[in-house]
Amino acid sequence: MKVGLVGYGKAGQAVARVLQDTPGFELAWVVRKSAGAAAQTVPETSIPLVGLGTSDWAAWLDAHPVDALVDFSQAESLHAYGEALRQRHIMLVSAISAYSPADLDYARDLGRDTRVMCSPNITLGINFLILAAKLLRRIAPFADVEILEQHFRDKPEVSGTARKIAQSLQVEDERITSLRLGGIIGHHEVIFGFPHQTVRLIHNSIERRAFGTGAVFALKQLAECQNGFYTFDDLMMRLVRQELLQSTPA
Amino acid sequence: MKVGLVGYGKAGQAVARVLQDTPGFELAWVVRKSAGAAAQTVPETSIPLVGLGTSDWAAWLDAHPVDALVDFSQAESLHAYGEALRQRHIMLVSAISAYSPADLDYARDLGRDTRVMCSPNITLGINFLILAAKLLRRIAPFADVEILEQHFRDKPEVSGTARKIAQSLQVEDERITSLRLGGIIGHHEVIFGFPHQTVRLIHNSIERRAFGTGAVFALKQLAECQNGFYTFDDLMMRLVRQELLQSTPA
Amino acid sequence: MKVGLVGYGKAGQAVARVLQDTPGFELAWVVRKSAGAAAQTVPETSIPLVGLGTSDWAAWLDAHPVDALVDFSQAESLHAYGEALRQRHIMLVSAISAYSPADLDYARDLGRDTRVMCSPNITLGINFLILAAKLLRRIAPFADVEILEQHFRDKPEVSGTARKIAQSLQVEDERITSLRLGGIIGHHEVIFGFPHQTVRLIHNSIERRAFGTGAVFALKQLAECQNGFYTFDDLMMRLVRQELLQSTPA
Amino acid sequence: MKVGLVGYGKAGQAVARVLQDTPGFELAWVVRKSAGAAAQTVPETSIPLVGLGTSDWAAWLDAHPVDALVDFSQAESLHAYGEALRQRHIMLVSAISAYSPADLDYARDLGRDTRVMCSPNITLGINFLILAAKLLRRIAPFADVEILEQHFRDKPEVSGTARKIAQSLQVEDERITSLRLGGIIGHHEVIFGFPHQTVRLIHNSIERRAFGTGAVFALKQLAECQNGFYTFDDLMMRLVRQELLQSTPA
């Protein structure tokens, strides 16, 4: 699968490395915001690293065709490349967290003509953690729930992921505890307390490249979907739903 | 809900305590194997503690009617009380692990006339752990999997629960590590290793009474089911399936 | 070693069981507060369970001699048996947390004539946790420190142990996080965060009988000490100091 | 403190970054094995990156004086720079694990004229873990001990650190469990199992730069020592011994 990447900040660079390293995927080019006049490439490769204005996208995609776009840039980019994608039925995996409701409406509309996945966090493990926690919350609403997150000393606020977990479980934000310690990259833990047992769901981030694993997962799953608008959750559920229907008792 | 309990070993006693303590449930009587001639009761209560032969069950159930039977005794008991239950449409929650295929066939047949749940382990947290691990295995079959269990020093073999987890995930038994240490009651951990992140699903047993929490859960769920044969998994899935179907994208 | 136990509440009962089960120790009798007129024994044993007034202690100890007294009752008891112990050079292991400064002065004074150990918490693992955390704090004062404690839902306040850890490490009480969940018996964790590594010291209580393990440890160590007043920490340090002096470089 | 670094492999590069980032330290130059003829520098700095033969060391140190040398290269280097260090009383912190007994004898001999610290692993947290585990082993030799290490999928053998822990605790290598999973950088856990409680000492590596934290610690401590040969343990013990002597009971 030929992939174009939009965004070359820390997350984008990490995703680029994963796409380069994953068999079956080819990182065709990277679009970054502040590209200069000079031709550039991703370091130690010949992969082009370019800047594109809104009017440039159609010609670029025709000259450098891809099967999918992965977007780790900013909300505005969606509108720059949207119509060009739509006309060419190019898949989109977007990890932008700052979309406005209007942006999301536009993304949903793109889903009428191509396959679109938008999720603010595309880390596979985190999305699974939320899914599993939601299931246990549904199965055992009587269990006590606490959300514990641990990050590096200077991380300023409660982690957005922890907030999203709380929201998904419909527990109050007071149930979130944030510890700030040394250089911890990212520890999220959901604890379910029962009278005579405890269940802990724990995610540890090792590296920012975890975003890339999620992008690759999303691309593979999306490739098997019909046109439409999906969240990361939808793509996981798709696999899991089959599992659940299979095991339905007669 | 009026409940009769069969079996009064360590697990049975723990379940009796939970049934006594749970609002909405009434432990009506307990049947134990080695009841003597003298009338006896559950300590510090007036709950009868009796021994019954196969021929005694029908008369006992008519004289001491219940809505459900919870069985923590042995495989044979099923055949002693089976027809008496069937005729009175009394629910059955059985946690016997030693059923033969023929026993299970009989239990399934009972399910034509009443509601029957059989599972060798009815700890809620453990059953959830297996469910969640199966889902993640399905979502991310490429992740490395290890199963780690820790128990008290004298526990002789690999835990049956760990074996069941391995079987459910279709990983080899070599992926199970058993540590034996002091007085650990029961720690089960399934670790999923990804290149850039780790997910840990951990269950800690605090007390044998966790069986009781599972029995109560099963009774509540079964009460909302139609006649049939169910596993603990089926009862959890029933709740979860609704969740999954609700969140189906348009 | 013949031991008399003072106090027969939940902790006292747990300690009694450990003393009965530990080779080399004999639980000779138990003194409890509210003993009635009738002769009583520890259940399923012939160990006397008696009530004693202050004036009864000397005669009781002469008629029922012991090598050591373990006290899990209340602050007042110390004054009831103190002089009787002193005259007979009977060792004392006291786990009372409510001693006033005057009580402690009196205990110290007893140490002039016999061996006395007083510590508000005599759980071996907890005392070790505090020792180890103090050492690491000394070695690496630049590391971030957080104290995390998890207990059963209804535990009303921050755990006294967590407070003692904070005090020992000279970190503020705001560094303590208390989670209340289901039936967790006792989880204490001290986390040291470094820029590129993390150290976690974790203690899990399984059972109240852990107090008994500490009492047995204290009795064994005290038996090797000279008359004096000791804390649990002193007894551990005594062993550890030898280790440290042994490994002194030439 | 002006520092010269020998060795510029993965560990050496990580240490170089920490030395550059730590206030009070100045990385003066780096010696690497395969330096070419062309003058080179540490990337994005003007710090020289040179290759030196045995006969070059004296002149180099006179022209580019430092207070200390940190060695992350190979066993041979010690003999190349040894006499030059000795004559100039330059401190040495060496993290070489492959020293032969003869090499160590030579290092000890250097300790007669300057301050020398040699340890195969200079990660602060790991060394503390070993120290703490040894203390608890001494305090509670009756506790069960298990060593659990988790590393990335391709790590071929049992971790050397785990072996060293086992050796320090005098437990057999069978007590080590090695799990290989995804991209785990380094998890070492020593579990002490008591009948009614559990103590876990856990070290998690986040980054190779943890070596640098250890080197900086060693340099600071060594600067306060007299001439002599020290291990990392000795340097920690030095701090801790003061703590222990302070708290000696009267």
Short mmCIF file of N, CA, C and O in Angstrom, two decimals, chain D residues 131-214:
data_model
loop_
_atom_site.label_atom_id
_atom_site.label_comp_id
_atom_site.label_asym_id
_atom_site.label_seq_id
_atom_site.Cartn_x
_atom_site.Cartn_y
_atom_site.Cartn_z
N LEU D 131 20.92 -3.63 46.07
CA LEU D 131 21.20 -3.31 47.48
C LEU D 131 19.98 -3.59 48.35
O LEU D 131 20.06 -4.29 49.38
N ALA D 132 18.84 -3.08 47.92
CA ALA D 132 17.62 -3.25 48.73
C ALA D 132 17.26 -4.73 48.84
O ALA D 132 16.88 -5.20 49.91
N ALA D 133 17.37 -5.44 47.74
CA ALA D 133 17.02 -6.86 47.77
C ALA D 133 17.95 -7.63 48.71
O ALA D 133 17.51 -8.53 49.44
N LYS D 134 19.22 -7.27 48.70
CA LYS D 134 20.17 -7.93 49.61
C LYS D 134 19.80 -7.65 51.07
O LYS D 134 19.87 -8.55 51.92
N LEU D 135 19.40 -6.42 51.35
CA LEU D 135 19.02 -6.09 52.73
C LEU D 135 17.80 -6.91 53.16
O LEU D 135 17.77 -7.49 54.26
N LEU D 136 16.79 -6.98 52.28
CA LEU D 136 15.59 -7.71 52.68
C LEU D 136 15.88 -9.21 52.80
O LEU D 136 15.35 -9.89 53.68
N ARG D 137 16.76 -9.67 51.94
CA ARG D 137 17.15 -11.08 52.02
C ARG D 137 17.82 -11.36 53.37
O ARG D 137 17.60 -12.41 53.97
N ARG D 138 18.62 -10.41 53.82
CA ARG D 138 19.29 -10.57 55.09
C ARG D 138 18.28 -10.48 56.25
O ARG D 138 18.32 -11.27 57.21
N ILE D 139 17.35 -9.56 56.13
CA ILE D 139 16.36 -9.37 57.20
C ILE D 139 15.39 -10.55 57.26
O ILE D 139 15.00 -10.99 58.34
N ALA D 140 15.00 -11.04 56.09
CA ALA D 140 13.96 -12.07 56.03
C ALA D 140 14.40 -13.22 55.14
O ALA D 140 13.85 -13.44 54.07
N PRO D 141 15.40 -13.99 55.59
CA PRO D 141 15.90 -15.09 54.73
C PRO D 141 14.85 -16.16 54.50
O PRO D 141 15.00 -16.99 53.59
N PHE D 142 13.77 -16.15 55.28
CA PHE D 142 12.73 -17.17 55.16
C PHE D 142 11.71 -16.83 54.07
O PHE D 142 10.86 -17.65 53.74
N ALA D 143 11.77 -15.64 53.50
CA ALA D 143 10.81 -15.27 52.45
C ALA D 143 11.19 -15.96 51.13
O ALA D 143 12.37 -16.16 50.83
N ASP D 144 10.17 -16.32 50.35
CA ASP D 144 10.43 -16.85 49.00
C ASP D 144 10.87 -15.71 48.10
O ASP D 144 10.40 -14.58 48.25
N VAL D 145 11.75 -16.02 47.17
CA VAL D 145 12.27 -14.98 46.27
C VAL D 145 12.13 -15.43 44.82
O VAL D 145 12.46 -16.56 44.48
N GLU D 146 11.62 -14.56 43.98
CA GLU D 146 11.60 -14.79 42.55
C GLU D 146 12.09 -13.53 41.85
O GLU D 146 11.83 -12.42 42.30
N ILE D 147 12.82 -13.74 40.77
CA ILE D 147 13.33 -12.62 39.98
C ILE D 147 12.67 -12.70 38.61
O ILE D 147 12.74 -13.74 37.95
N LEU D 148 12.05 -11.61 38.22
CA LEU D 148 11.29 -11.59 36.96
C LEU D 148 11.87 -10.49 36.10
O LEU D 148 11.96 -9.35 36.54
N GLU D 149 12.29 -10.85 34.89
CA GLU D 149 12.77 -9.80 33.99
C GLU D 149 12.02 -9.88 32.69
O GLU D 149 11.70 -10.96 32.21
N GLN D 150 11.69 -8.74 32.13
CA GLN D 150 10.96 -8.65 30.87
C GLN D 150 11.73 -7.72 29.95
O GLN D 150 12.05 -6.60 30.32
N HIS D 151 11.98 -8.20 28.73
CA HIS D 151 12.71 -7.41 27.75
C HIS D 151 12.11 -7.61 26.36
O HIS D 151 11.26 -8.47 26.16
N PHE D 152 12.60 -6.84 25.43
CA PHE D 152 12.15 -6.89 24.04
C PHE D 152 12.34 -8.28 23.44
O PHE D 152 13.21 -9.03 23.82
N ARG D 153 11.49 -8.55 22.48
CA ARG D 153 11.36 -9.89 21.91
C ARG D 153 12.69 -10.55 21.53
O ARG D 153 12.88 -11.75 21.73
N ASP D 154 13.61 -9.78 20.99
CA ASP D 154 14.81 -10.40 20.42
C ASP D 154 15.99 -10.49 21.38
O ASP D 154 17.06 -10.93 20.99
N LYS D 155 15.82 -10.08 22.59
CA LYS D 155 16.94 -10.18 23.53
C LYS D 155 17.23 -11.65 23.73
O LYS D 155 16.37 -12.41 24.16
N PRO D 156 18.46 -12.05 23.44
CA PRO D 156 18.69 -13.49 23.31
C PRO D 156 18.72 -14.27 24.62
O PRO D 156 18.20 -15.36 24.70
N GLU D 157 19.32 -13.73 25.66
CA GLU D 157 19.57 -14.56 26.83
C GLU D 157 18.95 -13.93 28.08
O GLU D 157 18.44 -12.82 28.05
N VAL D 158 19.07 -14.68 29.15
CA VAL D 158 18.68 -14.13 30.46
C VAL D 158 19.51 -12.87 30.68
O VAL D 158 20.70 -12.83 30.40
N SER D 159 18.88 -11.84 31.20
CA SER D 159 19.61 -10.57 31.36
C SER D 159 20.73 -10.74 32.37
O SER D 159 20.57 -11.40 33.41
N GLY D 160 21.87 -10.12 32.08
CA GLY D 160 23.01 -10.16 32.98
C GLY D 160 22.66 -9.56 34.34
O GLY D 160 23.13 -10.03 35.37
N THR D 161 21.83 -8.54 34.29
CA THR D 161 21.42 -7.91 35.54
C THR D 161 20.65 -8.91 36.41
O THR D 161 20.86 -8.98 37.62
N ALA D 162 19.74 -9.65 35.79
CA ALA D 162 18.97 -10.64 36.55
C ALA D 162 19.91 -11.68 37.17
O ALA D 162 19.74 -12.09 38.31
N ARG D 163 20.89 -12.09 36.40
CA ARG D 163 21.86 -13.05 36.94
C ARG D 163 22.62 -12.46 38.12
O ARG D 163 22.89 -13.14 39.10
N LYS D 164 22.96 -11.19 37.98
CA LYS D 164 23.70 -10.57 39.08
C LYS D 164 22.82 -10.46 40.32
O LYS D 164 23.30 -10.63 41.45
N ILE D 165 21.55 -10.16 40.12
CA ILE D 165 20.64 -10.10 41.27
C ILE D 165 20.60 -11.47 41.95
O ILE D 165 20.73 -11.57 43.17
N ALA D 166 20.44 -12.51 41.15
CA ALA D 166 20.36 -13.86 41.72
C ALA D 166 21.61 -14.19 42.52
O ALA D 166 21.55 -14.72 43.63
N GLN D 167 22.74 -13.83 41.93
CA GLN D 167 24.03 -14.10 42.59
C GLN D 167 24.13 -13.31 43.91
O GLN D 167 24.53 -13.86 44.94
N SER D 168 23.72 -12.06 43.87
CA SER D 168 23.80 -11.23 45.07
C SER D 168 22.90 -11.76 46.18
O SER D 168 23.20 -11.60 47.36
N LEU D 169 21.78 -12.36 45.78
CA LEU D 169 20.82 -12.86 46.78
C LEU D 169 21.11 -14.31 47.14
O LEU D 169 20.41 -14.89 47.97
N GLN D 170 22.10 -14.88 46.48
CA GLN D 170 22.41 -16.29 46.68
C GLN D 170 21.18 -17.18 46.47
O GLN D 170 20.88 -18.06 47.25
N VAL D 171 20.43 -16.86 45.42
CA VAL D 171 19.36 -17.77 44.99
C VAL D 171 19.79 -18.37 43.66
O VAL D 171 20.62 -17.80 42.93
N GLU D 172 19.25 -19.50 43.32
CA GLU D 172 19.65 -20.19 42.11
C GLU D 172 19.10 -19.49 40.87
O GLU D 172 18.07 -18.81 40.94
N ASP D 173 19.80 -19.71 39.75
CA ASP D 173 19.35 -19.08 38.51
C ASP D 173 17.96 -19.56 38.10
O ASP D 173 17.27 -18.88 37.34
N GLU D 174 17.53 -20.71 38.62
CA GLU D 174 16.16 -21.16 38.28
C GLU D 174 15.09 -20.23 38.84
O GLU D 174 13.94 -20.30 38.45
N ARG D 175 15.48 -19.42 39.77
CA ARG D 175 14.51 -18.46 40.32
C ARG D 175 14.32 -17.25 39.41
O ARG D 175 13.53 -16.37 39.69
N ILE D 176 15.06 -17.23 38.28
CA ILE D 176 14.90 -16.13 37.31
C ILE D 176 13.89 -16.53 36.25
O ILE D 176 13.99 -17.62 35.69
N THR D 177 12.93 -15.68 35.98
CA THR D 177 12.02 -15.89 34.86
C THR D 177 12.23 -14.77 33.86
O THR D 177 12.24 -13.59 34.24
N SER D 178 12.41 -15.14 32.59
CA SER D 178 12.66 -14.16 31.54
C SER D 178 11.49 -14.17 30.57
O SER D 178 11.24 -15.19 29.94
N LEU D 179 10.81 -13.07 30.44
CA LEU D 179 9.76 -12.95 29.43
C LEU D 179 10.26 -12.03 28.32
O LEU D 179 10.92 -11.04 28.58
N ARG D 180 9.94 -12.40 27.09
CA ARG D 180 10.36 -11.61 25.92
C ARG D 180 9.13 -11.15 25.18
O ARG D 180 8.37 -11.96 24.67
N LEU D 181 8.95 -9.86 25.11
CA LEU D 181 7.68 -9.30 24.63
C LEU D 181 7.88 -7.97 23.92
O LEU D 181 8.31 -7.00 24.54
N GLY D 182 7.48 -7.91 22.67
CA GLY D 182 7.44 -6.64 21.96
C GLY D 182 8.70 -5.83 22.15
O GLY D 182 9.82 -6.34 21.96
N GLY D 183 8.55 -4.59 22.56
CA GLY D 183 9.69 -3.69 22.64
C GLY D 183 10.03 -3.25 24.05
O GLY D 183 10.61 -2.17 24.23
N ILE D 184 9.73 -4.09 25.05
CA ILE D 184 10.02 -3.69 26.43
C ILE D 184 11.52 -3.41 26.59
O ILE D 184 12.36 -4.24 26.26
N ILE D 185 11.86 -2.24 27.10
CA ILE D 185 13.26 -1.83 27.17
C ILE D 185 13.96 -2.56 28.30
O ILE D 185 15.07 -3.07 28.12
N GLY D 186 13.35 -2.63 29.45
CA GLY D 186 13.98 -3.37 30.55
C GLY D 186 13.16 -3.28 31.82
O GLY D 186 13.00 -2.20 32.38
N HIS D 187 12.62 -4.40 32.24
CA HIS D 187 11.83 -4.48 33.47
C HIS D 187 12.47 -5.55 34.34
O HIS D 187 12.60 -6.70 33.93
N HIS D 188 12.93 -5.15 35.53
CA HIS D 188 13.46 -6.13 36.49
C HIS D 188 12.64 -6.03 37.77
O HIS D 188 12.39 -4.93 38.26
N GLU D 189 12.25 -7.18 38.27
CA GLU D 189 11.39 -7.21 39.45
C GLU D 189 11.88 -8.31 40.39
O GLU D 189 12.10 -9.44 39.95
N VAL D 190 12.08 -7.95 41.64
CA VAL D 190 12.40 -8.97 42.65
C VAL D 190 11.20 -9.07 43.57
O VAL D 190 10.76 -8.06 44.13
N ILE D 191 10.64 -10.27 43.66
CA ILE D 191 9.42 -10.46 44.46
C ILE D 191 9.78 -11.27 45.70
O ILE D 191 10.38 -12.34 45.58
N PHE D 192 9.41 -10.76 46.85
CA PHE D 192 9.59 -11.49 48.11
C PHE D 192 8.21 -11.91 48.59
O PHE D 192 7.35 -11.05 48.85
N GLY D 193 8.01 -13.21 48.71
CA GLY D 193 6.71 -13.71 49.15
C GLY D 193 6.76 -14.16 50.60
O GLY D 193 7.53 -15.05 50.96
N PHE D 194 5.95 -13.52 51.43
CA PHE D 194 5.77 -13.90 52.83
C PHE D 194 4.40 -14.56 52.96
O PHE D 194 3.55 -14.41 52.08
N PRO D 195 4.18 -15.25 54.08
CA PRO D 195 2.88 -15.90 54.21
C PRO D 195 1.69 -14.95 54.05
O PRO D 195 0.70 -15.30 53.43
N HIS D 196 1.82 -13.73 54.55
CA HIS D 196 0.65 -12.86 54.59
C HIS D 196 0.90 -11.50 53.95
O HIS D 196 0.15 -10.56 54.18
N GLN D 197 1.98 -11.39 53.19
CA GLN D 197 2.29 -10.13 52.54
C GLN D 197 3.30 -10.39 51.42
O GLN D 197 3.94 -11.43 51.39
N THR D 198 3.41 -9.44 50.52
CA THR D 198 4.33 -9.54 49.40
C THR D 198 5.05 -8.21 49.25
O THR D 198 4.43 -7.16 49.39
N VAL D 199 6.36 -8.28 48.96
CA VAL D 199 7.12 -7.06 48.68
C VAL D 199 7.68 -7.20 47.27
O VAL D 199 8.26 -8.23 46.92
N ARG D 200 7.48 -6.17 46.47
CA ARG D 200 8.00 -6.16 45.10
C ARG D 200 8.93 -4.97 44.92
O ARG D 200 8.55 -3.84 45.25
N LEU D 201 10.12 -5.24 44.41
CA LEU D 201 11.07 -4.17 44.08
C LEU D 201 11.18 -4.18 42.56
O LEU D 201 11.59 -5.18 41.97
N ILE D 202 10.81 -3.07 41.93
CA ILE D 202 10.69 -3.06 40.47
C ILE D 202 11.52 -1.93 39.88
O ILE D 202 11.46 -0.79 40.35
N HIS D 203 12.29 -2.26 38.87
CA HIS D 203 13.03 -1.24 38.11
C HIS D 203 12.59 -1.27 36.66
O HIS D 203 12.56 -2.32 36.04
N ASN D 204 12.24 -0.11 36.13
CA ASN D 204 11.92 0.00 34.72
C ASN D 204 12.88 0.96 34.06
O ASN D 204 13.00 2.11 34.48
N SER D 205 13.54 0.48 33.02
CA SER D 205 14.38 1.35 32.22
C SER D 205 13.51 2.06 31.20
O SER D 205 12.67 1.45 30.55
N ILE D 206 13.73 3.34 31.07
CA ILE D 206 13.01 4.10 30.05
C ILE D 206 13.92 4.34 28.86
O ILE D 206 13.49 4.32 27.72
N GLU D 207 15.21 4.50 29.15
CA GLU D 207 16.12 4.98 28.11
C GLU D 207 17.54 4.60 28.49
O GLU D 207 17.89 4.58 29.67
N ARG D 208 18.34 4.37 27.48
CA ARG D 208 19.74 4.04 27.69
C ARG D 208 20.48 5.15 28.46
O ARG D 208 21.51 4.92 29.07
N ARG D 209 19.93 6.37 28.37
CA ARG D 209 20.59 7.47 29.06
C ARG D 209 20.65 7.25 30.58
O ARG D 209 21.35 7.97 31.29
N ALA D 210 19.91 6.24 31.09
CA ALA D 210 20.01 5.92 32.51
C ALA D 210 21.46 5.62 32.89
O ALA D 210 21.87 5.86 34.03
N PHE D 211 22.25 5.13 31.94
CA PHE D 211 23.68 4.93 32.22
C PHE D 211 24.34 6.25 32.60
O PHE D 211 25.22 6.32 33.45
N GLY D 212 23.92 7.29 31.92
CA GLY D 212 24.51 8.60 32.16
C GLY D 212 24.21 9.11 33.57
O GLY D 212 25.08 9.67 34.24
N THR D 213 22.97 8.90 34.01
CA THR D 213 22.61 9.30 35.37
C THR D 213 23.52 8.60 36.37
O THR D 213 23.97 9.20 37.35
N GLY D 214 23.79 7.34 36.11
CA GLY D 214 24.68 6.59 36.99
C GLY D 214 26.10 7.11 36.94
O GLY D 214 26.78 7.20 37.97
#
